[in-house]
Amino acid sequence: MTSTASSPDTRQGQSPQDQRPSWQQRLRRFGYTAGPRSDVRERLVPPYVRPSPRVWQVLGVPKSLAERITRWSGWGGPLLVTLLAGVMRFWHLGSPKAVIFDETYYAKDAWALVHRGFEVNWDKNANDLILQTNGHVTIPADAAYVVHPPVGKYVIGLGELMFGFNPFGWRFMTALLGTLSILMLCRIGRRIFRSTFLGCLAGALMAVDGLAFVMARTSLLDGVLMFFVLAAFGCLVIDRDRVREKLAAALPADPDGTVRPDAHAAQTTRFGWRPWRWLAGLLLGLAIGTKWNGLYILVAFCVMAVLWDVGSRKVAGARHPYAAVLKRDTGITFLATVPVAVVTYFVSWIGWILSPTNGSGGYFRNWAATDGKGGSWTFLPDWLRSLWHYEHEVYKFHVGLSSPHTYMSNPWSWIVDGRPVSYFYESPSPGTDGCPADAGGKCAREVLAIGTPLLWWVACFAVLYVLWRWLFRRDWRAGAIACGIAAGYLPWFMYQERTIFFFYAVVFVPFLCLAVAMLLGAIVGPPGSSDTRRVAGATGAGVLVLLIAWNFIYFWPLYTGTAIPIDDWRSRMWLDTWV
């Protein structure tokens, strides 16, 4: 038998390109290029990009001031973007002074939850009475059948407790969470791109997205769901960085300080309790407790987190990374996410669970003691059996919901802004409700849930770029962004006959903005590009960003319910399906 050591190396004399694994050589025809092998520590924990000294020289900024700006920009930049987004979102938040679209459900459900612990049936004239009395109304006692878990409504109710049962009060928390989402996105983008500029760019794009803007100014559940999903994603990204830092610290270093891969350290290093992963599990539980589609996101994020662990150990030198992850990481990954999310979900029902069981409590609260009496599961607590029955009935409602609606849409149309949702519409006469006295006719006053068109159309190309970069360049950042988009978007294709709406897409808006930021970063050019390439790329990307910002400003009246002449309104209806 010929020993391995004595067998000839057929790759000797080949170029480094030809010595790569065969799968890399095959992918080169699709644009794959493996980067130069750097120090393992740098591959595990890449450094943050610092602005080129030439930029400061061109701007005439002294070196000491430039260093100070760079040092503080990691938080200063995101905070400035967030301040701008917050001013826009809270500006005239109580306008229109009306119960718009599904606020008729969630604003009143939230008020009942924070006072009674369960939702109630309101009189059909309750909206007018609430607006006329500034929310000083008696809460009914009759329990209502609702089809969404309570977390999002508790969140809305916090704003009502602070500022009253009025439009500003029931929109306050969604505006606050929508603003904080901008801050989180800036910081998340900075961390995954290792660039403060690209992170702030992603946040700025979301700040001027019409759908994210309208949802932040409306008390619906989807904006709350988006906040919890984005926060959970951010926690997992931080956990990934912490894990890779521990791996880098565990690897041996050469006398010259160069860190090399080490199979033993890569396969045996333990990462401890990983608090950021536990926090992600809590946030995902709150997401599921807001709307059930958080379940799909939980599954997608868990798979993504496991693959991140595999990749980290593989870079560190593990010969069997999947086995190492299965042995040392999978247990804590499961424990910190699924059980934590399940417990969080059940705890969110505590108001319903503690409500009376004599028929005056939450809907179906006494089911186990009445219609559900007997059976093979009587050893379980009555509250659990009643809750399970409630959830089963809700599931049947959701999968069977097919009632036609004027603004329902197919998910195929979402990515191109095909069918927005009108939350509010009035036709004030000249001289009333902001309609100019010289308008020459009635005005249009509308709140339209539509993404900034140019941003979403650019996002179509950005999604393709992200997929290409993930599949053919093996870029984990592109894979993470694609996972966020897919988890929030693809499940709806299983329910194309169901009554669904475009505003559900707000859950993956942050990931679309990350995709566009990544595309714009590629347009600007990679580090080391020539000055001509950089100037041309920066000019093109800058013009595109300015056009997106202009597009948001142009549609501003339709996002805020500002009265405009009817001809101006018609000029903004670019597609027939927008009417």
PDB file of N, CA, C and O in Angstrom, residues 40 43-44 247-248 251 260-267 310-318:
ATOM      1  N   VAL A  40      -6.097  34.361  10.875  1.00  0.00           N
ATOM      2  CA  VAL A  40      -7.374  33.778  11.291  1.00  0.00           C
ATOM      3  C   VAL A  40      -8.112  34.701  12.249  1.00  0.00           C
ATOM      4  O   VAL A  40      -9.344  34.787  12.224  1.00  0.00           O
ATOM      5  N   ARG A  43      -9.996  37.084  10.259  1.00  0.00           N
ATOM      6  CA  ARG A  43     -11.141  36.471   9.592  1.00  0.00           C
ATOM      7  C   ARG A  43     -12.273  36.213  10.573  1.00  0.00           C
ATOM      8  O   ARG A  43     -13.451  36.306  10.210  1.00  0.00           O
ATOM      9  N   LEU A  44     -11.948  35.877  11.799  1.00  0.00           N
ATOM     10  CA  LEU A  44     -12.974  35.655  12.812  1.00  0.00           C
ATOM     11  C   LEU A  44     -13.574  36.973  13.302  1.00  0.00           C
ATOM     12  O   LEU A  44     -14.785  37.073  13.505  1.00  0.00           O
ATOM     13  N   LEU A 247     -13.360  32.344  20.166  1.00  0.00           N
ATOM     14  CA  LEU A 247     -12.596  31.405  19.371  1.00  0.00           C
ATOM     15  C   LEU A 247     -11.227  31.976  19.012  1.00  0.00           C
ATOM     16  O   LEU A 247     -10.202  31.283  19.092  1.00  0.00           O
ATOM     17  N   ALA A 248     -11.193  33.245  18.620  1.00  0.00           N
ATOM     18  CA  ALA A 248      -9.925  33.874  18.258  1.00  0.00           C
ATOM     19  C   ALA A 248      -8.974  33.908  19.445  1.00  0.00           C
ATOM     20  O   ALA A 248      -7.766  33.688  19.297  1.00  0.00           O
ATOM     21  N   LEU A 251      -7.298  30.374  20.100  1.00  0.00           N
ATOM     22  CA  LEU A 251      -6.364  29.819  19.121  1.00  0.00           C
ATOM     23  C   LEU A 251      -4.923  30.173  19.475  1.00  0.00           C
ATOM     24  O   LEU A 251      -4.648  31.278  19.961  1.00  0.00           O
ATOM     25  N   ARG A 260      -2.987  31.006  14.004  1.00  0.00           N
ATOM     26  CA  ARG A 260      -3.218  29.935  13.042  1.00  0.00           C
ATOM     27  C   ARG A 260      -4.434  29.105  13.430  1.00  0.00           C
ATOM     28  O   ARG A 260      -4.785  29.022  14.612  1.00  0.00           O
ATOM     29  N   PRO A 261      -5.085  28.451  12.455  1.00  0.00           N
ATOM     30  CA  PRO A 261      -6.187  27.542  12.796  1.00  0.00           C
ATOM     31  C   PRO A 261      -5.675  26.402  13.667  1.00  0.00           C
ATOM     32  O   PRO A 261      -4.526  25.970  13.544  1.00  0.00           O
ATOM     33  N   ASP A 262      -6.554  25.941  14.552  1.00  0.00           N
ATOM     34  CA  ASP A 262      -6.191  24.832  15.436  1.00  0.00           C
ATOM     35  C   ASP A 262      -7.423  23.954  15.614  1.00  0.00           C
ATOM     36  O   ASP A 262      -8.442  24.397  16.173  1.00  0.00           O
ATOM     37  N   ALA A 263      -7.341  22.709  15.144  1.00  0.00           N
ATOM     38  CA  ALA A 263      -8.495  21.816  15.162  1.00  0.00           C
ATOM     39  C   ALA A 263      -8.981  21.543  16.575  1.00  0.00           C
ATOM     40  O   ALA A 263     -10.196  21.530  16.839  1.00  0.00           O
ATOM     41  N   HIS A 264      -8.052  21.327  17.517  1.00  0.00           N
ATOM     42  CA  HIS A 264      -8.456  21.005  18.881  1.00  0.00           C
ATOM     43  C   HIS A 264      -9.198  22.171  19.523  1.00  0.00           C
ATOM     44  O   HIS A 264     -10.286  21.989  20.106  1.00  0.00           O
ATOM     45  N   ALA A 265      -8.622  23.369  19.430  1.00  0.00           N
ATOM     46  CA  ALA A 265      -9.282  24.535  20.028  1.00  0.00           C
ATOM     47  C   ALA A 265     -10.614  24.826  19.350  1.00  0.00           C
ATOM     48  O   ALA A 265     -11.609  25.168  20.006  1.00  0.00           O
ATOM     49  N   ALA A 266     -10.646  24.667  18.032  1.00  0.00           N
ATOM     50  CA  ALA A 266     -11.875  24.976  17.293  1.00  0.00           C
ATOM     51  C   ALA A 266     -13.009  24.022  17.645  1.00  0.00           C
ATOM     52  O   ALA A 266     -14.183  24.412  17.623  1.00  0.00           O
ATOM     53  N   GLN A 267     -12.673  22.772  17.968  1.00  0.00           N
ATOM     54  CA  GLN A 267     -13.712  21.781  18.229  1.00  0.00           C
ATOM     55  C   GLN A 267     -14.075  21.642  19.704  1.00  0.00           C
ATOM     56  O   GLN A 267     -15.143  21.098  20.021  1.00  0.00           O
ATOM     57  N   VAL A 310     -21.411  26.811  12.951  1.00  0.00           N
ATOM     58  CA  VAL A 310     -20.633  25.894  12.107  1.00  0.00           C
ATOM     59  C   VAL A 310     -19.544  26.652  11.364  1.00  0.00           C
ATOM     60  O   VAL A 310     -18.370  26.242  11.333  1.00  0.00           O
ATOM     61  N   GLY A 311     -19.905  27.776  10.783  1.00  0.00           N
ATOM     62  CA  GLY A 311     -18.933  28.567  10.051  1.00  0.00           C
ATOM     63  C   GLY A 311     -17.815  29.081  10.932  1.00  0.00           C
ATOM     64  O   GLY A 311     -16.645  29.100  10.525  1.00  0.00           O
ATOM     65  N   SER A 312     -18.148  29.494  12.150  1.00  0.00           N
ATOM     66  CA  SER A 312     -17.130  30.012  13.075  1.00  0.00           C
ATOM     67  C   SER A 312     -16.118  28.931  13.426  1.00  0.00           C
ATOM     68  O   SER A 312     -14.904  29.163  13.396  1.00  0.00           O
ATOM     69  N   ARG A 313     -16.601  27.760  13.765  1.00  0.00           N
ATOM     70  CA  ARG A 313     -15.683  26.668  14.126  1.00  0.00           C
ATOM     71  C   ARG A 313     -14.882  26.205  12.911  1.00  0.00           C
ATOM     72  O   ARG A 313     -13.711  25.824  13.044  1.00  0.00           O
ATOM     73  N   LYS A 314     -15.481  26.249  11.745  1.00  0.00           N
ATOM     74  CA  LYS A 314     -14.756  25.846  10.545  1.00  0.00           C
ATOM     75  C   LYS A 314     -13.613  26.800  10.248  1.00  0.00           C
ATOM     76  O   LYS A 314     -12.497  26.368   9.921  1.00  0.00           O
ATOM     77  N   VAL A 315     -13.862  28.107  10.353  1.00  0.00           N
ATOM     78  CA  VAL A 315     -12.798  29.089  10.127  1.00  0.00           C
ATOM     79  C   VAL A 315     -11.675  28.909  11.136  1.00  0.00           C
ATOM     80  O   VAL A 315     -10.492  29.056  10.810  1.00  0.00           O
ATOM     81  N   ALA A 316     -12.042  28.558  12.372  1.00  0.00           N
ATOM     82  CA  ALA A 316     -11.036  28.380  13.416  1.00  0.00           C
ATOM     83  C   ALA A 316     -10.216  27.113  13.229  1.00  0.00           C
ATOM     84  O   ALA A 316      -9.203  26.920  13.918  1.00  0.00           O
ATOM     85  N   GLY A 317     -10.621  26.220  12.312  1.00  0.00           N
ATOM     86  CA  GLY A 317      -9.822  25.042  12.017  1.00  0.00           C
ATOM     87  C   GLY A 317     -10.461  23.718  12.331  1.00  0.00           C
ATOM     88  O   GLY A 317      -9.805  22.671  12.219  1.00  0.00           O
ATOM     89  N   ALA A 318     -11.738  23.680  12.731  1.00  0.00           N
ATOM     90  CA  ALA A 318     -12.391  22.415  13.078  1.00  0.00           C
ATOM     91  C   ALA A 318     -12.477  21.512  11.851  1.00  0.00           C
ATOM     92  O   ALA A 318     -12.897  21.940  10.775  1.00  0.00           O
TER      93      ALA A 318
END
